[in-house]
XYZ file of C-alpha atoms in Angstrom:
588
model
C 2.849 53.065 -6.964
C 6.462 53.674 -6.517
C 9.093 56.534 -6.009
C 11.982 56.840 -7.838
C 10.895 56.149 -11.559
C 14.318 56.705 -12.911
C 15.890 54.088 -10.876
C 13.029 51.749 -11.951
C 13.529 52.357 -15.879
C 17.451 51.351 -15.012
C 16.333 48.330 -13.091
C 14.210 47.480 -16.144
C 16.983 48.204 -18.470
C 19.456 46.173 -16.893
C 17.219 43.198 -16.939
C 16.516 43.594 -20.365
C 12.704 44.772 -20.314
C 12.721 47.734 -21.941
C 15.747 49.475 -24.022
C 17.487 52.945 -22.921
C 15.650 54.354 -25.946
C 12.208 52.935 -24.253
C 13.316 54.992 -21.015
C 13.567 57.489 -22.040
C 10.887 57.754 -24.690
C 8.769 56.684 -21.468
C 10.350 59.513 -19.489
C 9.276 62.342 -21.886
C 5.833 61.263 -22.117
C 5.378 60.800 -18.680
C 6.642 64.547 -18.081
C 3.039 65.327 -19.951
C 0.897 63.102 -18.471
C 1.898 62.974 -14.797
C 1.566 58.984 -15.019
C 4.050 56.842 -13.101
C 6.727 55.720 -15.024
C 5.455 51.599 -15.150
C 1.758 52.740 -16.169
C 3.604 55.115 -18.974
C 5.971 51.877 -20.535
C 2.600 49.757 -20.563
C 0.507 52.002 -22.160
C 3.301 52.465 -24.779
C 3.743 48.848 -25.364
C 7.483 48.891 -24.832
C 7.002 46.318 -21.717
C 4.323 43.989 -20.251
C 1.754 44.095 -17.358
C 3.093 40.952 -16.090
C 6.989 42.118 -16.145
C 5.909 45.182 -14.829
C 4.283 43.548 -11.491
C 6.983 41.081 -11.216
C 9.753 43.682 -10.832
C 7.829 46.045 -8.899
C 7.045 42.868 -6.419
C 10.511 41.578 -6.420
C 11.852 45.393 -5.696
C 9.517 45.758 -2.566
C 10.029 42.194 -1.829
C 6.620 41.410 -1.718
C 4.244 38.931 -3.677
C 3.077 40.134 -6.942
C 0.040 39.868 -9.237
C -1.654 40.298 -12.220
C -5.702 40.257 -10.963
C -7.790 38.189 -13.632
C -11.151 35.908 -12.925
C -10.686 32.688 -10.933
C -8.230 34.233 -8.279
C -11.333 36.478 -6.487
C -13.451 35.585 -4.436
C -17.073 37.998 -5.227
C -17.951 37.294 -1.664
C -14.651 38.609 -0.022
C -14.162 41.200 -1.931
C -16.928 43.057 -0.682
C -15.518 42.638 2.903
C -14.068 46.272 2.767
C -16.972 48.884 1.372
C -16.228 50.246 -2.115
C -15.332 54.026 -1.485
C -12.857 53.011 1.216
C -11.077 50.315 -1.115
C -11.181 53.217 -3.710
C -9.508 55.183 -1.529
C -6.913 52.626 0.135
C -6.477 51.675 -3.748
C -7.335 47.628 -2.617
C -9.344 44.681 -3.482
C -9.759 41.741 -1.017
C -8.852 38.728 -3.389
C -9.645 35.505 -0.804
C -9.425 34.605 2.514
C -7.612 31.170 3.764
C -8.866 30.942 7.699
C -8.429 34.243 8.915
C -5.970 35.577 6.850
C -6.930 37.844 4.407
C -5.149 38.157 1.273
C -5.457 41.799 -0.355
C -4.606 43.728 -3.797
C -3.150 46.785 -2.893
C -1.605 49.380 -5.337
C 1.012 50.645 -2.118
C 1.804 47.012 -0.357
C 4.382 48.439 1.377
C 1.509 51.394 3.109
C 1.079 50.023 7.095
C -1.593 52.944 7.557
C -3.526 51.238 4.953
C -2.777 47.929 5.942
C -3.793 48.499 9.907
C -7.122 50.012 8.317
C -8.157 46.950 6.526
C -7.153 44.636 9.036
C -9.478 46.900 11.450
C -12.152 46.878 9.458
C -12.362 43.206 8.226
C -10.858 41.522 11.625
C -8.576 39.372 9.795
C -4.917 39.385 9.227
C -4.197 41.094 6.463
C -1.274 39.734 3.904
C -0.865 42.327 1.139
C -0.118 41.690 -2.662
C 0.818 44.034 -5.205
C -1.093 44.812 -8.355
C -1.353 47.945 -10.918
C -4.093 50.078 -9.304
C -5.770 50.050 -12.999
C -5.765 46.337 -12.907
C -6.939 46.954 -9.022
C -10.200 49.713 -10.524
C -11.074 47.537 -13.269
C -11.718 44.433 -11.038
C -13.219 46.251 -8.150
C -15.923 47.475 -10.420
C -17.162 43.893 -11.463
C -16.380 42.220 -7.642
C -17.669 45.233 -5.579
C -20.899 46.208 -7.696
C -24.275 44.886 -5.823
C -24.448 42.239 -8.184
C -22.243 40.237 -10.371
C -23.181 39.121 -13.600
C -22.255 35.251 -13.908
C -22.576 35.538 -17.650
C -20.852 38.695 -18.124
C -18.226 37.051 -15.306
C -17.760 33.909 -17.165
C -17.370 35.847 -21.348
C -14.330 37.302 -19.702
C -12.930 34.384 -18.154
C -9.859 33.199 -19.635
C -7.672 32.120 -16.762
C -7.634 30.396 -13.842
C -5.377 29.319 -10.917
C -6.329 25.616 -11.648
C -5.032 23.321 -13.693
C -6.139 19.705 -14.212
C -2.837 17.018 -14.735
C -2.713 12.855 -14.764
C -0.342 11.758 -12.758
C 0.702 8.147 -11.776
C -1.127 7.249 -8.460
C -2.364 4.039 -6.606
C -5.546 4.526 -8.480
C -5.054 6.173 -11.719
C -7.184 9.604 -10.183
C -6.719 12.588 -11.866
C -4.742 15.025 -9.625
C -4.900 18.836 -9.554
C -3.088 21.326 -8.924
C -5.022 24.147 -7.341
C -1.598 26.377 -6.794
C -0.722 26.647 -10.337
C -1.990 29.080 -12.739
C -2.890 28.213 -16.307
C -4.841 29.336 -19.446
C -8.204 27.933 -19.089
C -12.063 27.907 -20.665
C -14.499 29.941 -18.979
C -16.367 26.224 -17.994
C -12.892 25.125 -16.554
C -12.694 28.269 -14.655
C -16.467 28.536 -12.893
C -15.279 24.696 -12.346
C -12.153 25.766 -10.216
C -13.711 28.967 -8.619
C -16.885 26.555 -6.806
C -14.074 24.130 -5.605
C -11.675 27.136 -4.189
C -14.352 29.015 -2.788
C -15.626 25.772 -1.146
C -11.985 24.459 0.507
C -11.750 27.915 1.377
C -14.977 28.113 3.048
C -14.150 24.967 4.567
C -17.175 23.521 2.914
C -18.030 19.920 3.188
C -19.730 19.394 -0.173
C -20.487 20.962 -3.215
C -23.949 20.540 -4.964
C -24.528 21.836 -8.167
C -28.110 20.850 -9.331
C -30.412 22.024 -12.448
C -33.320 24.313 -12.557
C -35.779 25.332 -14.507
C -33.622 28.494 -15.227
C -30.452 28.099 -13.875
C -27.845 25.919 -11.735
C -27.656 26.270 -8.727
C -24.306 25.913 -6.787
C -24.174 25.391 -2.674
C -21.813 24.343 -0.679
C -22.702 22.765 3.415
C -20.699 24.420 6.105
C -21.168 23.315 9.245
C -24.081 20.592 8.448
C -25.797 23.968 6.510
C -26.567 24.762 2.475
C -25.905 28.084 1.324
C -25.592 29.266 -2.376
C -22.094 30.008 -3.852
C -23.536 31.132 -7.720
C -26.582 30.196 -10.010
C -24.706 30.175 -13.761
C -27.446 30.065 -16.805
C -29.083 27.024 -17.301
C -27.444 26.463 -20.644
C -24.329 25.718 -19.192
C -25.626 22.993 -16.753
C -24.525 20.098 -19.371
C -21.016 21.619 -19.633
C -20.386 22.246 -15.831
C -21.518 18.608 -15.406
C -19.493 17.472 -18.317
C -16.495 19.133 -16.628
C -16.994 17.746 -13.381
C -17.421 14.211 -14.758
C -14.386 14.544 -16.895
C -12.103 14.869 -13.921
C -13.854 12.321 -11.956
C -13.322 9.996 -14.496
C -16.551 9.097 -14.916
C -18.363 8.287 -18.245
C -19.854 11.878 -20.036
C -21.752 10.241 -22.259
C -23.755 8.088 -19.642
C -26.917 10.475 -18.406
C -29.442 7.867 -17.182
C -27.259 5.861 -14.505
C -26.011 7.259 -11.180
C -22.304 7.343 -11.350
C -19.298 7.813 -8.824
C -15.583 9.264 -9.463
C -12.953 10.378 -7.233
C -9.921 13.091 -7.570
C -6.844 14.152 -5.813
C -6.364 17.699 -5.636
C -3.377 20.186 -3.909
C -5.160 23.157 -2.799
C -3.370 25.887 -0.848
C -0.235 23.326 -0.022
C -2.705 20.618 0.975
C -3.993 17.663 -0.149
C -7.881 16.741 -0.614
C -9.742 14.308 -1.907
C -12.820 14.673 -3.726
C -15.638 12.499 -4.346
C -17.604 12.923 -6.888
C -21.299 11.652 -7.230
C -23.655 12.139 -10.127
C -27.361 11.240 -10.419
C -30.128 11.623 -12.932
C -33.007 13.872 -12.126
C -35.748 14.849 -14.186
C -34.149 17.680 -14.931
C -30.376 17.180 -15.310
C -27.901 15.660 -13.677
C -27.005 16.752 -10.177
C -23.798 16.286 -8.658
C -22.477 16.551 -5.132
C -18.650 16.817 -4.269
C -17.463 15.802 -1.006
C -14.867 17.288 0.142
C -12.325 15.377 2.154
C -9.402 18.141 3.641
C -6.962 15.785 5.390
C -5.320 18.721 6.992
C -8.765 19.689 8.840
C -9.227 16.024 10.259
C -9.341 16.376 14.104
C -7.942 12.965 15.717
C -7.711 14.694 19.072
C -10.061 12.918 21.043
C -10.312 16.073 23.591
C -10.781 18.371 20.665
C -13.150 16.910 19.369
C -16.299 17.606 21.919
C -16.011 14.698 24.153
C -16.194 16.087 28.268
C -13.244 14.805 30.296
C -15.368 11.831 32.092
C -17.125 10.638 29.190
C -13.248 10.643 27.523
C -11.983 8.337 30.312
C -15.013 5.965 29.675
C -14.097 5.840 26.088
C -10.518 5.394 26.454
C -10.968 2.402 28.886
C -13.544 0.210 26.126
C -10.852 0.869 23.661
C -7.789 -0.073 25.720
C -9.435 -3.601 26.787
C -7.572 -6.589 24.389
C -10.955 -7.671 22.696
C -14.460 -6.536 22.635
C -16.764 -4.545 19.849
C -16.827 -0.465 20.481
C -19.915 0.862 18.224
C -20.461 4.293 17.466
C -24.010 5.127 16.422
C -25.776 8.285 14.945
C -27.259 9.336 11.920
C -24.834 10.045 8.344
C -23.251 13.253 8.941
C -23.135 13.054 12.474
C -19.096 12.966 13.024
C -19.089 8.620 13.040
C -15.890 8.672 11.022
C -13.915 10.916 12.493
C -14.437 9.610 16.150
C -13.312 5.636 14.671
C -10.358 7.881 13.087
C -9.926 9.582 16.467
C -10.256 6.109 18.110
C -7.105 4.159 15.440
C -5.087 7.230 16.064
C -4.944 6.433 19.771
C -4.539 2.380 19.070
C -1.889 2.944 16.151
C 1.549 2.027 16.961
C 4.609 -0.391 15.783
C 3.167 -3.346 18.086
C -0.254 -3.613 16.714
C -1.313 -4.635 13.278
C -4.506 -2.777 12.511
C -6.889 -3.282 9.080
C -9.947 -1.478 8.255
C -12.715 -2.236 5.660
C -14.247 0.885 4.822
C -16.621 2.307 2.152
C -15.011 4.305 0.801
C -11.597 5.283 2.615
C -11.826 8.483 3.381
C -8.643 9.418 5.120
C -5.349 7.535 4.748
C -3.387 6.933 7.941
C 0.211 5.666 8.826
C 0.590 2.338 10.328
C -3.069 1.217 9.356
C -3.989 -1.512 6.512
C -6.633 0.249 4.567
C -8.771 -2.286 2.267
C -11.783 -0.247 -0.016
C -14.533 -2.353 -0.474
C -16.243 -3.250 -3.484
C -19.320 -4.989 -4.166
C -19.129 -5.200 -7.854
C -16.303 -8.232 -7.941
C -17.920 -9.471 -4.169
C -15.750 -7.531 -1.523
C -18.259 -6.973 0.967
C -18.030 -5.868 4.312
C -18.773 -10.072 5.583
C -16.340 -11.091 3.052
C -13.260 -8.480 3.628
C -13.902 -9.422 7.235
C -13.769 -13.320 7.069
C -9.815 -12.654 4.883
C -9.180 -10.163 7.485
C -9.191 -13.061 10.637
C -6.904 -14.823 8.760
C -4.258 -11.900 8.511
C -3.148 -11.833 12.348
C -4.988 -8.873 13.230
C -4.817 -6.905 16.661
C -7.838 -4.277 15.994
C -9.945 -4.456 12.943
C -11.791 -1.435 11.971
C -15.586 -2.191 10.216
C -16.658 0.656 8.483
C -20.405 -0.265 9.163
C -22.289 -3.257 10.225
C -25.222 -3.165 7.102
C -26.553 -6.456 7.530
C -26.810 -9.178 9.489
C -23.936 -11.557 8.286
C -20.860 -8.577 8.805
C -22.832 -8.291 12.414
C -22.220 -11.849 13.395
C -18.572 -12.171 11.695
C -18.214 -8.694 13.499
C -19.022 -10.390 16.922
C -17.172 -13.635 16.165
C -13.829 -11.735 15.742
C -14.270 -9.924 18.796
C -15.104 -12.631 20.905
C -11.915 -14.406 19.403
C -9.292 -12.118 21.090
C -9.798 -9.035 18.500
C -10.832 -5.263 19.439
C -13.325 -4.382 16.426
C -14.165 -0.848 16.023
C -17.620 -0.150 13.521
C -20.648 2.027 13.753
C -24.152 1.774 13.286
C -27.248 3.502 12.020
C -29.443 4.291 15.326
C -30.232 6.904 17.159
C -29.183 6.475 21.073
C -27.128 3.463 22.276
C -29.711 1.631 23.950
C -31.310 0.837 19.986
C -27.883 -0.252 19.359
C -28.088 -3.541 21.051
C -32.026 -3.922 19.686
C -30.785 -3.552 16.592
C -27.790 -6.159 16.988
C -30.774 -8.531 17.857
C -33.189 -7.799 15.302
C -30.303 -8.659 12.548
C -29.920 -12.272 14.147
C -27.184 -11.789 16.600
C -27.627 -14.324 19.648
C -28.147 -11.635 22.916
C -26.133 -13.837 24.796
C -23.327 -13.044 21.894
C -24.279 -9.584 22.406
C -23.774 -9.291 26.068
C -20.239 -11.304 25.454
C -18.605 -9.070 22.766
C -19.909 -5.612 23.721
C -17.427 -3.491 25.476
C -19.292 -0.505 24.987
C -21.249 2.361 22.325
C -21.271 5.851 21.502
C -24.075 7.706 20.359
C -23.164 11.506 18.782
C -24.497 14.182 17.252
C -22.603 17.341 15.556
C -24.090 20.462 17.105
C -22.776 24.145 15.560
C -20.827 26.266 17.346
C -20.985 29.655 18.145
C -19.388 32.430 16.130
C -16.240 33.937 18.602
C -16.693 37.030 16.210
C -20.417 37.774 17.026
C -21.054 36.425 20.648
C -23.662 37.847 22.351
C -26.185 37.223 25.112
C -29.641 36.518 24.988
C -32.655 34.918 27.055
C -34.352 31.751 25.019
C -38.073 31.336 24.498
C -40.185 30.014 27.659
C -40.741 26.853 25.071
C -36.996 25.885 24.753
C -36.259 26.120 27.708
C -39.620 23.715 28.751
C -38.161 21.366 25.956
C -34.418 21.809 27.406
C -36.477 20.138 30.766
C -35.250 23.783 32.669
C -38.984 25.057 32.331
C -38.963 29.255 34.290
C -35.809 28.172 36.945
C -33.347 29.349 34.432
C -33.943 33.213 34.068
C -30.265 34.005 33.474
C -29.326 34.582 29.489
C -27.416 32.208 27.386
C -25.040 32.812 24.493
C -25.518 32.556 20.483
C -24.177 34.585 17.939
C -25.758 37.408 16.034
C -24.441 37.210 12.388
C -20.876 38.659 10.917
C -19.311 38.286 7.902
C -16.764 35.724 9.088
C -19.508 33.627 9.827
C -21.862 34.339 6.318
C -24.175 35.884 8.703
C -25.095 32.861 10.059
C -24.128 33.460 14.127
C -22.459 29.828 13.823
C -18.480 29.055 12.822
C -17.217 25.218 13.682
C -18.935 21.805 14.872
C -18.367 20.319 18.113
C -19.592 16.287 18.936
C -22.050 15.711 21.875
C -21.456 12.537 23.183
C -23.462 9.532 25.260
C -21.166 6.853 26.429
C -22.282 4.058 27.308
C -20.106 1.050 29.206
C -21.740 -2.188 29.359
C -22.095 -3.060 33.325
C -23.138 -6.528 34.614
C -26.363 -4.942 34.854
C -26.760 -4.251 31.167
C -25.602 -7.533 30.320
C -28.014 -9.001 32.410
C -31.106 -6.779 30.667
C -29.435 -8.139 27.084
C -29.669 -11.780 28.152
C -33.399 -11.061 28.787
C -34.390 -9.418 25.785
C -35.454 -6.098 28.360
C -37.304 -3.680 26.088
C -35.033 -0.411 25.079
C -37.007 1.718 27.633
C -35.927 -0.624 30.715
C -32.556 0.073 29.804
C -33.028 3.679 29.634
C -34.610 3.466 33.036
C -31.726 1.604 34.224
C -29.254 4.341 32.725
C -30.968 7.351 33.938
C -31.144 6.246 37.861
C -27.653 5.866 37.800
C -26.629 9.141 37.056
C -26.207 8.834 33.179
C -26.735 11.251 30.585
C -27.993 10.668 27.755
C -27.556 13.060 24.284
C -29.955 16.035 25.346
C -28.172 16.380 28.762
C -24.668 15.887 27.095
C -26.169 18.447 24.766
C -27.401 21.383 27.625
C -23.971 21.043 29.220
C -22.648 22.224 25.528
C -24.923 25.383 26.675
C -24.340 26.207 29.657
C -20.706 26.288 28.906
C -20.974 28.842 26.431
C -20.307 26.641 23.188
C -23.531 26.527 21.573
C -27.119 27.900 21.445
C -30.108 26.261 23.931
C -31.869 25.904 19.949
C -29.419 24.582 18.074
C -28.718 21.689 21.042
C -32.471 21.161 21.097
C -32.396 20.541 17.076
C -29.434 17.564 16.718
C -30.717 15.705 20.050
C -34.474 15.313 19.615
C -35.393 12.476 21.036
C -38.532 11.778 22.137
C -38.088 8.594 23.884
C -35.540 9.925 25.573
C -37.309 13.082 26.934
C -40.300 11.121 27.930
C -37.996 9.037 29.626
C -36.306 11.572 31.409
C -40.010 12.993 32.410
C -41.019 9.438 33.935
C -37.815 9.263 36.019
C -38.442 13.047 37.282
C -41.968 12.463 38.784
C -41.157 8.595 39.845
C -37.888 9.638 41.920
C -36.785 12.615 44.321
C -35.322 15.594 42.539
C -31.674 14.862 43.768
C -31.930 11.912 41.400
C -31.495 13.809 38.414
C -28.184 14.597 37.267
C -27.224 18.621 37.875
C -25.833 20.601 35.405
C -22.481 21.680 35.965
C-alpha cells in the first residue's frame, strides 16, 4: 500500500494511534511475515481499520474508506472484469454521471488509474481502502450473482441516515451523505434510493410476489429491475418506506400518500411516496423529484428553433390561455416550468395551483391543493383573481368548472398557463367544448397549445448505423425513397444495455389564426382542423417526431412508438393523394 513503513509507525505514534512499544512490536513481526506495516498493527489489534485508512488517506491526500454494504453499487462494480480488478487491486464502488468512483489499494498508481478509466469510459476518481477490505468485497460484488439474503445478514451500515428536522411541512429529511449504523431493512431501504438518484431514475416500485419483491426503477420512461429481496421481508421494506413518508404503518387496506426531503450527493430531492393495497401486499412507487436535473431551458429541452419562436410569442402576449396537452409522463410539467422560468421576474406577480408542487421556484407563489378541506383547482382559482395576479399557472383543467374560471381569468387581462389530458392539439379545443366551455369563449381566450411527447435518446456511447425495416419506414410515411441508414444505439454498459441514455420533447405548436377561430365558432369537426393545419405547412407530432431522426437524435422506432396517431396519419394520407406532392412539408 505504502513505502516507507517506519515513517508511517512515527506518523501513527505522534498522533497517538499506536505506542512506540506497538511499533515496534509491529516492526518485528512484520520482518516474518513480509506484511506491510498498517496490515501488521491491525492484525495485532494495537490500532483500528478505520484509523488506519484515515491516516493513510490524509498522508496521500486523497479520500479514504472503509468498504462495508450500502456504499456499492453490485451493478458498477462489475464494470471492470474480476481478474483485472484483482490485479489493479480495485473495486468500482458507484458512479455519479460519468464519474466513476473506485477502491483502489495504490490511489496514488496513474498506470492503474488510465487503465480503468480506458476500460470503463468514465472518469475515474480514486479512493483508498485496505486491499483486504478491497478482496473481501470484490468477492461478494463481482461473483455472477449476489445473494440478497446473504447481502442483507451482513448489513450493518449504511451511508443513510434518516433525521426530523423543522421544515414548512413537518417532512422527514435525509441525509444521504452521512454515514451511520443502520438495520439491514434500513440499509436495502437506502441502497434502492441511491442506486435510483444515481441512475437518474424517475421512480422506484417495489411490489410483492408470490416469492419475492421486486424492486425497479423507470429510466427514461423504461422499468428495469434493481433487486428481488425474499418475500418475507416485503412487510418490513414497506414498513420502512411508510415510516419515512409519514404515513400510517398500521393502515394496509387504504391507498396512502407521504412525501420526504432528502440531500443526496450535495443535492436536494424530493420524494413522493405512494402506497396501495394489492391482493398481495402493498406496493409502493417513489417518485423521484431531482431539482438539480430540472431542465428550464426552453432550447434544451427538444423544442426546434421555429416551433420555439411560436411558443415564445403565445406566452409573451398580456392575456390569453397557453395549454399544453399529452398523456402523464409526457414532459407537461417541465415545459409550464420551462414556460414561468421565462415569465418570472420582479415586475410580475405569478401564482400557481398545482397538484402536488413538484419543484419550488424563486419569485413564484406556489399554493398545493387539497381536496380534503375543499381547495380545488375552481376554488384556488376563484381566491387567486382576487390576489392581483399577472400569470396564473393551473396545474390541470380536470373538470369543467376550473375550465370556465380558467377562461374567465384569461379573458380578464390574465396569461393562464395549464395543461390538458389529449392527445394532439386539435382535441384540445373539442375537449374545452365537451366540458361546457362556450366556443365563442374558446376562440376569445386561446392564444395557443402544445402537444408533446418524450421520445428516448440515443446512447453517445454506442451509436451506430443501421437501415430500419421496409414497415417503419411505410409507417414513418417514407415508404422505399429512403435507402440511406439511420442511427440507434447498440447496447453498453453506460446505457444498461439498453442503446438509449436521455429524453428529448417532440413538439406540435399550434397558434390560433383567424382561421382557427373561425372553425371554433362553428363547432368544425377535429379532422377539418387538421385539414386546415396540414395545407398550411404544419407539422404535426409524427413529422416533429421524423425530424428527431433524421437529425441523428433518436431511432425511426422509438419516434414511431410515442407519436402514434392514427388520425393523424390517415390525415396526413388524405392530404398526400388530394394535393400535389410539393404540398407536403420536406424534411430538413
Amino acid at each position: 500500500m505504502l513505502a516507507g513503513g517506519n515513517k508511517l509507525g512515527q506518523i501513527l505514534v505522534q498522533s497517538g494511534h499506536i505506542t512506540e512499544a506497538d511499533l515496534e512490536r509491529a516492526l518485528n513481526s512484520q520482518k516474518q511475515t513480509g506484511e506491510k506495516l498498517g496490515e501488521t498493527l491491525v492484525k495485532l489489534g494495537v490500532l483500528s481499520q478505520s484509523a488506519l485508512v484515515k491516516t493513510l488517506a490524509t498522508r496521500l491526500g486523497v479520500p479514504g474508506t472503509y468498504l462495508r454494504h450500502g456504499l456499492i453499487d453490485p451493478a458498477v462494480a462489475k464494470l471492470v472484469d474480476r481478474e483485472e480488478a484483482e490485479r489493479l487491486r480495485v473495486l468500482p464502488m458507484f458512479k455519479v454521471r460519468n464519474r466513476l468512483i473506485v477502491a483502489m489499494a495504490e490511489p496514488q498508481n496513474l498506470p492503474a488509474i488510465d487503465r480503468l478509466a480506458a476500460v470503463t469510459g468514465c472518469e475515474i476518481q480514486p479512493v483508498l481502502a485496505l486491499e483486504s477490505n478491497i478482496r473481501e468485497f470484490a468477492q461478494k460484488y463481482q461473483a455472477d450473482e449476489v445473494a440478497v439474503d446473504e447481502f442483507l445478514v451482513n448489513l450493518t451500515e449504511s451511508d443513510v441516515e434518516v433525521v426530523e428536522k423543522e421544515g414548512v411541512d413537518d417532512s422527514a429529511v435525509t441525509d444521504i451523505d452521512r454515514m451511520v449504523e443502520g438495520s439491514p431493512i434500513v440499509n436495502l431501504v437506502n441502497l434502492a434510493l441511491l442506486s435510483a438518484v444515481r441512475d437518474g431514475a424517475s421512480d422506484i416500485h417495489i411490489e410483492p410476489d408470490r416469492k419475492k419483491t421486486r424492486i425497479r426503477y423507470r429510466i427514461d420512461g423504461v422499468l428495469r429491475e434493481l433487486m428481488a429481496p425474499p418475500a418475507g421481508m416485503h412487510a418490513a421494506i414497506v414498513s420502512r418506506v411508510k415510516v419515512i413518508g409519514k404515513m400510517d404503518i398500521a393502515e394496509k387496506r387504504l391507498p396512502q400518500e407521504g412525501r420526504v426531503h432528502i440531500v443526496a450527493e450535495n443535492r436536494e430531492i424530493d420524494l413522493r411516496v405512494s402506497s396501495m393495497p394489492t391482493i398481495l401486499g402493498e406496493k409502493i412507487v417513489i417518485r423521484i423529484l431531482d431539482k438539480s436535473t430540472l431542465n428550464t431551458e426552453m432550447e434544451r429541452l427538444g423544442f426546434r428553433a421555429e416551433t420555439l419562436a411560436v411558443f415564445r410569442r403565445m406566452l409573451l402576449r398580456p392575456h390569453g390561455i397557453v395549454l399544453v396537452t399529452g398523456p402523464t409522463g409526457s414532459g407537461k410539467t417541465t415545459t409550464l416550468y420551462s414556460a414561468l422560468d421565462l415569465l418570472r421576474s420582479v415586475e410580475r406577480n405569478i401564482v400557481t395551483i398545482e397538484d402536488p408542487v413538484e419543484y419550488q421556484l424563486d419569485l413564484i407563489n406556489q399554493i398545493q391543493t387539497n381536496d380534503a378541506v375543499g381547495l380545488t383547482f375552481a376554488r384556488a382559482l376563484r381566491s387567486i383573481l382576487r390576489q392581483d395576479p399577472d400569470v396564473i399557472m393551473v396545474g390541470e383543467i380536470r373538470d369543467g368548472e376550473t375550465a370556465r374560471v380558467a377562461i374567465q381569468a384569461a379573458l380578464t387581462g390574465h396569461l393562464v398557463l395549464s395543461t390538458l389530458h389529449t392527445n394532439d392539439c386539435p382535441s384540445s379545443l373539442t375537449r374545452l367544448i365537451d366540458m361546457g366551455v362556450e366556443p365563442y369563449l374558446v376562440a376569445s381566450a386561446v392564444n395557443g397549445i402544445v402537444a408533446q411527447r418524450l421520445a428516448r435518446t440515443i446512447c453517445p456511447s454506442c451509436k451506430t448505423s443501421y437501415y430500419p425495416s421496409p414497415a417503419a419506414l411505410a409507417d414513418a410515411g417514407w415508404g422505399d425513397s429512403r435507402p440511406r441508414a439511420f442511427q440507434r444505439g447498440e447496447g453498453c454498459r453506460q446505457c444498461h444495455e439498453s442503446g438509449f441514455r436521455g429524453r428529448l420533447g417532440i413538439y406540435e405548436v399550434m397558434e390560433i389564426d383567424d382561421q382557427i377561430r373561425a372553425f371554433i365558432h362553428a363547432r368544425a369537426s377535429e379532422q377539418e382542423i387538421r385539414k386546415y393545419l396540414a395545407s398550411i405547412g404544419h407539422l404535426d407530432l409524427r413529422q416533429e417526431g421524423l425530424r428527431m431522426v433524421e437529425a441523428g437524435l433518436s431511432p425511426l422506432e422509438e419516434v414511431l412508438r410515442v407519436t402514434h396517431l392514427e388520425q393523424q396519419a390517415s390525415i396526413r394520407a388524405e392530404m398526400k393523394k388530394q394535393t400535389a406532392p410539393a404540398m407536403e412539408p420536406a424534411m430538413a
